[in-house]
């Protein structure tokens, strides 16, 4: 993870993950760049993946080991709640906020199923986006702004919106590249290859 000019943890460096929901489809995409301080150490990391019988897509920004730990914890909560993403997200956020080990994890997560999309943070926040668009990471502002404009002013399908928005984020953010992983779930629960 990156720190700001005062040495404080800054959760907004290192990646871009974008989720867009439109016309019964949810698309989650993440770039592949991994940086350590100011050096690129990997170009094709997979920051978006499917969990819980391929019914949930998660994307993460932050320290990789921390993000994978959160993903595993969310999957365990999904098993306990029979795949109810809302209940699992609330349980994970509660644990994340109160557990000493989890509180130290430096990551943000987007989780989506056929019906809901959430941003989960270490402060215990569970945010459901107003406009069916949510982004995290260093290029989040660029990706979310581009996706919002495309949603409001174009008839593009959500896959094209995500591709264009991620390309814009990669062109503006030095911590985001154009090696994009994309996953999709439709409202009937079918999954498209990314």
PDB file of C-alpha atoms in Angstrom:
ATOM      1  CA  UNK A   1       0.000   0.000   0.000  1.00  0.00           C
ATOM      2  CA  UNK A   2       1.030   3.559  -0.563  1.00  0.00           C
ATOM      3  CA  UNK A   3       1.357   6.299   2.015  1.00  0.00           C
ATOM      4  CA  UNK A   4       0.730  10.004   1.580  1.00  0.00           C
ATOM      5  CA  UNK A   5       3.362  12.745   1.985  1.00  0.00           C
ATOM      6  CA  UNK A   6       2.980  12.553   5.789  1.00  0.00           C
ATOM      7  CA  UNK A   7       3.585   8.796   5.912  1.00  0.00           C
ATOM      8  CA  UNK A   8      -0.076   7.965   6.603  1.00  0.00           C
ATOM      9  CA  UNK A   9      -1.811   5.020   4.959  1.00  0.00           C
ATOM     10  CA  UNK A  10      -3.581   6.011   1.754  1.00  0.00           C
ATOM     11  CA  UNK A  11      -6.060   3.429   0.412  1.00  0.00           C
ATOM     12  CA  UNK A  12      -6.375   5.097  -2.974  1.00  0.00           C
ATOM     13  CA  UNK A  13      -3.129   4.030  -4.637  1.00  0.00           C
ATOM     14  CA  UNK A  14      -2.359   0.862  -6.464  1.00  0.00           C
ATOM     15  CA  UNK A  15      -5.274  -0.148  -8.653  1.00  0.00           C
ATOM     16  CA  UNK A  16      -8.656   0.625 -10.146  1.00  0.00           C
ATOM     17  CA  UNK A  17     -11.755  -1.549  -9.776  1.00  0.00           C
ATOM     18  CA  UNK A  18     -15.053  -0.516 -11.362  1.00  0.00           C
ATOM     19  CA  UNK A  19     -18.525  -2.088 -11.096  1.00  0.00           C
ATOM     20  CA  UNK A  20     -21.401  -1.093 -13.379  1.00  0.00           C
ATOM     21  CA  UNK A  21     -24.950  -2.455 -13.285  1.00  0.00           C
ATOM     22  CA  UNK A  22     -27.262  -1.866 -16.269  1.00  0.00           C
ATOM     23  CA  UNK A  23     -30.050  -3.702 -18.074  1.00  0.00           C
ATOM     24  CA  UNK A  24     -29.903  -6.747 -15.800  1.00  0.00           C
ATOM     25  CA  UNK A  25     -26.143  -7.144 -16.088  1.00  0.00           C
ATOM     26  CA  UNK A  26     -23.380  -6.342 -13.627  1.00  0.00           C
ATOM     27  CA  UNK A  27     -19.831  -5.968 -14.880  1.00  0.00           C
ATOM     28  CA  UNK A  28     -16.840  -5.744 -12.529  1.00  0.00           C
ATOM     29  CA  UNK A  29     -13.409  -4.886 -13.919  1.00  0.00           C
ATOM     30  CA  UNK A  30      -9.979  -4.342 -12.438  1.00  0.00           C
ATOM     31  CA  UNK A  31      -6.661  -3.331 -13.903  1.00  0.00           C
ATOM     32  CA  UNK A  32      -3.606  -5.562 -13.586  1.00  0.00           C
ATOM     33  CA  UNK A  33      -0.857  -3.249 -12.383  1.00  0.00           C
ATOM     34  CA  UNK A  34       0.933  -3.933  -9.101  1.00  0.00           C
ATOM     35  CA  UNK A  35       3.232  -1.257  -7.742  1.00  0.00           C
ATOM     36  CA  UNK A  36       5.657  -1.123  -4.869  1.00  0.00           C
ATOM     37  CA  UNK A  37       6.238   2.516  -4.015  1.00  0.00           C
ATOM     38  CA  UNK A  38       6.999   4.066  -7.415  1.00  0.00           C
ATOM     39  CA  UNK A  39       7.957   0.854  -9.253  1.00  0.00           C
ATOM     40  CA  UNK A  40       5.700  -1.354 -11.362  1.00  0.00           C
ATOM     41  CA  UNK A  41       6.381  -4.974 -10.376  1.00  0.00           C
ATOM     42  CA  UNK A  42       3.559  -6.749 -12.234  1.00  0.00           C
ATOM     43  CA  UNK A  43       1.351  -5.910 -15.195  1.00  0.00           C
ATOM     44  CA  UNK A  44      -1.305  -8.654 -15.240  1.00  0.00           C
ATOM     45  CA  UNK A  45      -2.418  -9.266 -11.662  1.00  0.00           C
ATOM     46  CA  UNK A  46      -5.966 -10.542 -11.233  1.00  0.00           C
ATOM     47  CA  UNK A  47      -7.806  -8.212  -8.826  1.00  0.00           C
ATOM     48  CA  UNK A  48     -11.298  -9.319  -9.782  1.00  0.00           C
ATOM     49  CA  UNK A  49     -12.490 -12.866  -9.167  1.00  0.00           C
ATOM     50  CA  UNK A  50     -15.535 -15.016  -8.614  1.00  0.00           C
ATOM     51  CA  UNK A  51     -16.368 -16.579  -5.271  1.00  0.00           C
ATOM     52  CA  UNK A  52     -19.187 -18.598  -3.711  1.00  0.00           C
ATOM     53  CA  UNK A  53     -19.964 -21.063  -6.517  1.00  0.00           C
ATOM     54  CA  UNK A  54     -19.193 -18.331  -9.086  1.00  0.00           C
ATOM     55  CA  UNK A  55     -22.307 -16.380  -7.998  1.00  0.00           C
ATOM     56  CA  UNK A  56     -20.456 -13.404  -6.468  1.00  0.00           C
ATOM     57  CA  UNK A  57     -17.812 -11.195  -8.081  1.00  0.00           C
ATOM     58  CA  UNK A  58     -15.307  -9.409  -5.853  1.00  0.00           C
ATOM     59  CA  UNK A  59     -12.740  -6.808  -6.762  1.00  0.00           C
ATOM     60  CA  UNK A  60     -10.194  -5.361  -4.402  1.00  0.00           C
ATOM     61  CA  UNK A  61      -7.796  -2.477  -4.047  1.00  0.00           C
ATOM     62  CA  UNK A  62      -5.024  -2.477  -1.522  1.00  0.00           C
ATOM     63  CA  UNK A  63      -2.459  -4.875  -0.188  1.00  0.00           C
ATOM     64  CA  UNK A  64      -2.876  -8.158  -2.077  1.00  0.00           C
ATOM     65  CA  UNK A  65      -2.554 -10.502   0.893  1.00  0.00           C
ATOM     66  CA  UNK A  66      -5.021  -8.386   2.857  1.00  0.00           C
ATOM     67  CA  UNK A  67      -7.488  -8.331  -0.013  1.00  0.00           C
ATOM     68  CA  UNK A  68      -7.287 -12.111  -0.455  1.00  0.00           C
ATOM     69  CA  UNK A  69      -7.853 -12.550   3.276  1.00  0.00           C
ATOM     70  CA  UNK A  70     -10.983 -10.392   3.032  1.00  0.00           C
ATOM     71  CA  UNK A  71     -12.179 -12.341   0.018  1.00  0.00           C
ATOM     72  CA  UNK A  72     -11.784 -15.619   1.918  1.00  0.00           C
ATOM     73  CA  UNK A  73     -13.582 -14.163   4.947  1.00  0.00           C
ATOM     74  CA  UNK A  74     -16.443 -12.932   2.749  1.00  0.00           C
ATOM     75  CA  UNK A  75     -16.732 -16.356   1.142  1.00  0.00           C
ATOM     76  CA  UNK A  76     -16.950 -17.970   4.591  1.00  0.00           C
ATOM     77  CA  UNK A  77     -19.707 -15.499   5.540  1.00  0.00           C
ATOM     78  CA  UNK A  78     -21.519 -16.323   2.282  1.00  0.00           C
ATOM     79  CA  UNK A  79     -21.378 -20.035   3.137  1.00  0.00           C
ATOM     80  CA  UNK A  80     -22.935 -19.313   6.543  1.00  0.00           C
ATOM     81  CA  UNK A  81     -25.672 -17.123   5.025  1.00  0.00           C
ATOM     82  CA  UNK A  82     -26.476 -19.445   2.089  1.00  0.00           C
ATOM     83  CA  UNK A  83     -25.206 -16.903  -0.424  1.00  0.00           C
ATOM     84  CA  UNK A  84     -27.040 -13.855   0.953  1.00  0.00           C
ATOM     85  CA  UNK A  85     -24.608 -11.101  -0.036  1.00  0.00           C
ATOM     86  CA  UNK A  86     -26.227  -8.422   2.123  1.00  0.00           C
ATOM     87  CA  UNK A  87     -26.077 -10.515   5.295  1.00  0.00           C
ATOM     88  CA  UNK A  88     -22.539 -11.699   4.533  1.00  0.00           C
ATOM     89  CA  UNK A  89     -21.355  -8.131   3.849  1.00  0.00           C
ATOM     90  CA  UNK A  90     -22.845  -6.866   7.122  1.00  0.00           C
ATOM     91  CA  UNK A  91     -21.227  -9.727   9.069  1.00  0.00           C
ATOM     92  CA  UNK A  92     -17.856  -9.127   7.398  1.00  0.00           C
ATOM     93  CA  UNK A  93     -18.006  -5.368   7.992  1.00  0.00           C
ATOM     94  CA  UNK A  94     -18.843  -5.955  11.658  1.00  0.00           C
ATOM     95  CA  UNK A  95     -15.892  -8.323  12.032  1.00  0.00           C
ATOM     96  CA  UNK A  96     -13.602  -6.040  10.034  1.00  0.00           C
ATOM     97  CA  UNK A  97     -14.401  -3.149  12.333  1.00  0.00           C
ATOM     98  CA  UNK A  98     -14.110  -5.022  15.635  1.00  0.00           C
ATOM     99  CA  UNK A  99     -11.453  -7.721  15.092  1.00  0.00           C
ATOM    100  CA  UNK A 100      -7.901  -6.538  15.895  1.00  0.00           C
ATOM    101  CA  UNK A 101      -6.301  -8.539  13.093  1.00  0.00           C
ATOM    102  CA  UNK A 102      -8.869  -7.557  10.471  1.00  0.00           C
ATOM    103  CA  UNK A 103      -8.700  -3.866  11.426  1.00  0.00           C
ATOM    104  CA  UNK A 104      -5.091  -3.849  10.264  1.00  0.00           C
ATOM    105  CA  UNK A 105      -5.964  -5.053   6.779  1.00  0.00           C
ATOM    106  CA  UNK A 106      -5.305  -2.372   4.195  1.00  0.00           C
ATOM    107  CA  UNK A 107      -7.832  -3.020   1.452  1.00  0.00           C
ATOM    108  CA  UNK A 108     -11.174  -1.992   0.007  1.00  0.00           C
ATOM    109  CA  UNK A 109     -13.525  -4.433  -1.672  1.00  0.00           C
ATOM    110  CA  UNK A 110     -16.362  -4.317  -4.179  1.00  0.00           C
ATOM    111  CA  UNK A 111     -18.729  -7.289  -4.053  1.00  0.00           C
ATOM    112  CA  UNK A 112     -21.596  -7.914  -6.476  1.00  0.00           C
ATOM    113  CA  UNK A 113     -24.167 -10.582  -7.167  1.00  0.00           C
ATOM    114  CA  UNK A 114     -27.106 -10.669  -9.574  1.00  0.00           C
ATOM    115  CA  UNK A 115     -29.072  -8.182  -7.455  1.00  0.00           C
ATOM    116  CA  UNK A 116     -26.756  -6.040  -5.313  1.00  0.00           C
ATOM    117  CA  UNK A 117     -23.410  -4.242  -5.476  1.00  0.00           C
ATOM    118  CA  UNK A 118     -21.545  -3.114  -2.355  1.00  0.00           C
ATOM    119  CA  UNK A 119     -18.341  -1.347  -1.443  1.00  0.00           C
ATOM    120  CA  UNK A 120     -16.887  -2.712   1.816  1.00  0.00           C
ATOM    121  CA  UNK A 121     -14.317  -0.789   3.841  1.00  0.00           C
ATOM    122  CA  UNK A 122     -12.280  -1.411   6.948  1.00  0.00           C
ATOM    123  CA  UNK A 123     -14.158   1.299   8.813  1.00  0.00           C
ATOM    124  CA  UNK A 124     -17.248  -0.899   8.745  1.00  0.00           C
ATOM    125  CA  UNK A 125     -18.885   0.887   5.846  1.00  0.00           C
ATOM    126  CA  UNK A 126     -21.143  -0.979   3.464  1.00  0.00           C
ATOM    127  CA  UNK A 127     -22.045   1.319   0.610  1.00  0.00           C
ATOM    128  CA  UNK A 128     -24.591   0.508  -2.073  1.00  0.00           C
ATOM    129  CA  UNK A 129     -24.144   2.964  -4.952  1.00  0.00           C
ATOM    130  CA  UNK A 130     -26.957   5.344  -5.914  1.00  0.00           C
ATOM    131  CA  UNK A 131     -26.419   5.119  -9.647  1.00  0.00           C
ATOM    132  CA  UNK A 132     -25.377   1.470 -10.039  1.00  0.00           C
ATOM    133  CA  UNK A 133     -21.729   2.496 -10.429  1.00  0.00           C
ATOM    134  CA  UNK A 134     -18.973   2.141  -7.850  1.00  0.00           C
ATOM    135  CA  UNK A 135     -15.197   2.341  -8.137  1.00  0.00           C
ATOM    136  CA  UNK A 136     -12.284   1.916  -5.737  1.00  0.00           C
ATOM    137  CA  UNK A 137      -8.553   2.463  -5.913  1.00  0.00           C
ATOM    138  CA  UNK A 138      -6.275   5.119  -7.266  1.00  0.00           C
ATOM    139  CA  UNK A 139      -8.130   5.552 -10.556  1.00  0.00           C
ATOM    140  CA  UNK A 140     -11.578   5.359  -8.966  1.00  0.00           C
ATOM    141  CA  UNK A 141     -12.549   8.979  -9.528  1.00  0.00           C
ATOM    142  CA  UNK A 142     -11.666   8.874 -13.234  1.00  0.00           C
ATOM    143  CA  UNK A 143     -13.316   5.491 -13.812  1.00  0.00           C
ATOM    144  CA  UNK A 144     -16.484   6.380 -11.915  1.00  0.00           C
ATOM    145  CA  UNK A 145     -16.807   9.792 -13.565  1.00  0.00           C
ATOM    146  CA  UNK A 146     -16.368   8.308 -17.037  1.00  0.00           C
ATOM    147  CA  UNK A 147     -18.821   5.472 -16.348  1.00  0.00           C
ATOM    148  CA  UNK A 148     -21.375   7.903 -14.911  1.00  0.00           C
ATOM    149  CA  UNK A 149     -21.200  10.149 -17.975  1.00  0.00           C
ATOM    150  CA  UNK A 150     -21.522   7.163 -20.309  1.00  0.00           C
ATOM    151  CA  UNK A 151     -24.475   5.755 -18.350  1.00  0.00           C
ATOM    152  CA  UNK A 152     -26.308   9.083 -18.441  1.00  0.00           C
ATOM    153  CA  UNK A 153     -25.548  10.101 -22.006  1.00  0.00           C
ATOM    154  CA  UNK A 154     -25.107   6.980 -24.112  1.00  0.00           C
ATOM    155  CA  UNK A 155     -26.995   3.810 -24.979  1.00  0.00           C
ATOM    156  CA  UNK A 156     -23.844   1.684 -24.588  1.00  0.00           C
ATOM    157  CA  UNK A 157     -24.192  -1.687 -22.945  1.00  0.00           C
ATOM    158  CA  UNK A 158     -22.495  -2.049 -19.535  1.00  0.00           C
ATOM    159  CA  UNK A 159     -19.547  -4.029 -20.881  1.00  0.00           C
ATOM    160  CA  UNK A 160     -18.668  -1.232 -23.309  1.00  0.00           C
ATOM    161  CA  UNK A 161     -19.153   1.375 -20.584  1.00  0.00           C
ATOM    162  CA  UNK A 162     -16.725  -0.468 -18.317  1.00  0.00           C
ATOM    163  CA  UNK A 163     -14.143  -0.912 -21.086  1.00  0.00           C
ATOM    164  CA  UNK A 164     -14.240   2.786 -22.016  1.00  0.00           C
ATOM    165  CA  UNK A 165     -14.220   3.984 -18.391  1.00  0.00           C
ATOM    166  CA  UNK A 166     -11.291   1.752 -17.460  1.00  0.00           C
ATOM    167  CA  UNK A 167      -9.357   2.955 -20.526  1.00  0.00           C
ATOM    168  CA  UNK A 168      -9.909   6.542 -19.405  1.00  0.00           C
ATOM    169  CA  UNK A 169      -8.750   5.721 -15.877  1.00  0.00           C
ATOM    170  CA  UNK A 170      -5.633   3.990 -17.249  1.00  0.00           C
ATOM    171  CA  UNK A 171      -4.836   7.058 -19.370  1.00  0.00           C
ATOM    172  CA  UNK A 172      -4.996   9.349 -16.311  1.00  0.00           C
ATOM    173  CA  UNK A 173      -3.783   7.318 -13.319  1.00  0.00           C
ATOM    174  CA  UNK A 174      -0.135   6.205 -13.127  1.00  0.00           C
ATOM    175  CA  UNK A 175      -1.122   3.348 -10.796  1.00  0.00           C
ATOM    176  CA  UNK A 176      -3.626   1.888 -13.305  1.00  0.00           C
ATOM    177  CA  UNK A 177      -2.797   0.050 -16.511  1.00  0.00           C
ATOM    178  CA  UNK A 178      -4.788  -1.210 -19.486  1.00  0.00           C
ATOM    179  CA  UNK A 179      -4.469  -4.936 -18.666  1.00  0.00           C
ATOM    180  CA  UNK A 180      -8.092  -5.335 -17.571  1.00  0.00           C
ATOM    181  CA  UNK A 181      -9.827  -8.359 -16.025  1.00  0.00           C
ATOM    182  CA  UNK A 182     -13.591  -8.320 -16.551  1.00  0.00           C
ATOM    183  CA  UNK A 183     -16.249 -10.525 -14.956  1.00  0.00           C
ATOM    184  CA  UNK A 184     -20.021 -10.432 -15.528  1.00  0.00           C
ATOM    185  CA  UNK A 185     -23.195 -11.758 -13.921  1.00  0.00           C
ATOM    186  CA  UNK A 186     -26.667 -11.273 -15.368  1.00  0.00           C
ATOM    187  CA  UNK A 187     -29.846 -10.701 -13.369  1.00  0.00           C
ATOM    188  CA  UNK A 188     -30.871 -14.327 -13.882  1.00  0.00           C
ATOM    189  CA  UNK A 189     -27.589 -15.394 -12.284  1.00  0.00           C
ATOM    190  CA  UNK A 190     -25.845 -16.593 -15.447  1.00  0.00           C
ATOM    191  CA  UNK A 191     -22.165 -15.800 -15.663  1.00  0.00           C
ATOM    192  CA  UNK A 192     -20.287 -14.613 -18.708  1.00  0.00           C
ATOM    193  CA  UNK A 193     -16.580 -15.207 -19.189  1.00  0.00           C
ATOM    194  CA  UNK A 194     -14.422 -12.152 -18.638  1.00  0.00           C
TER     195      UNK A 194
END
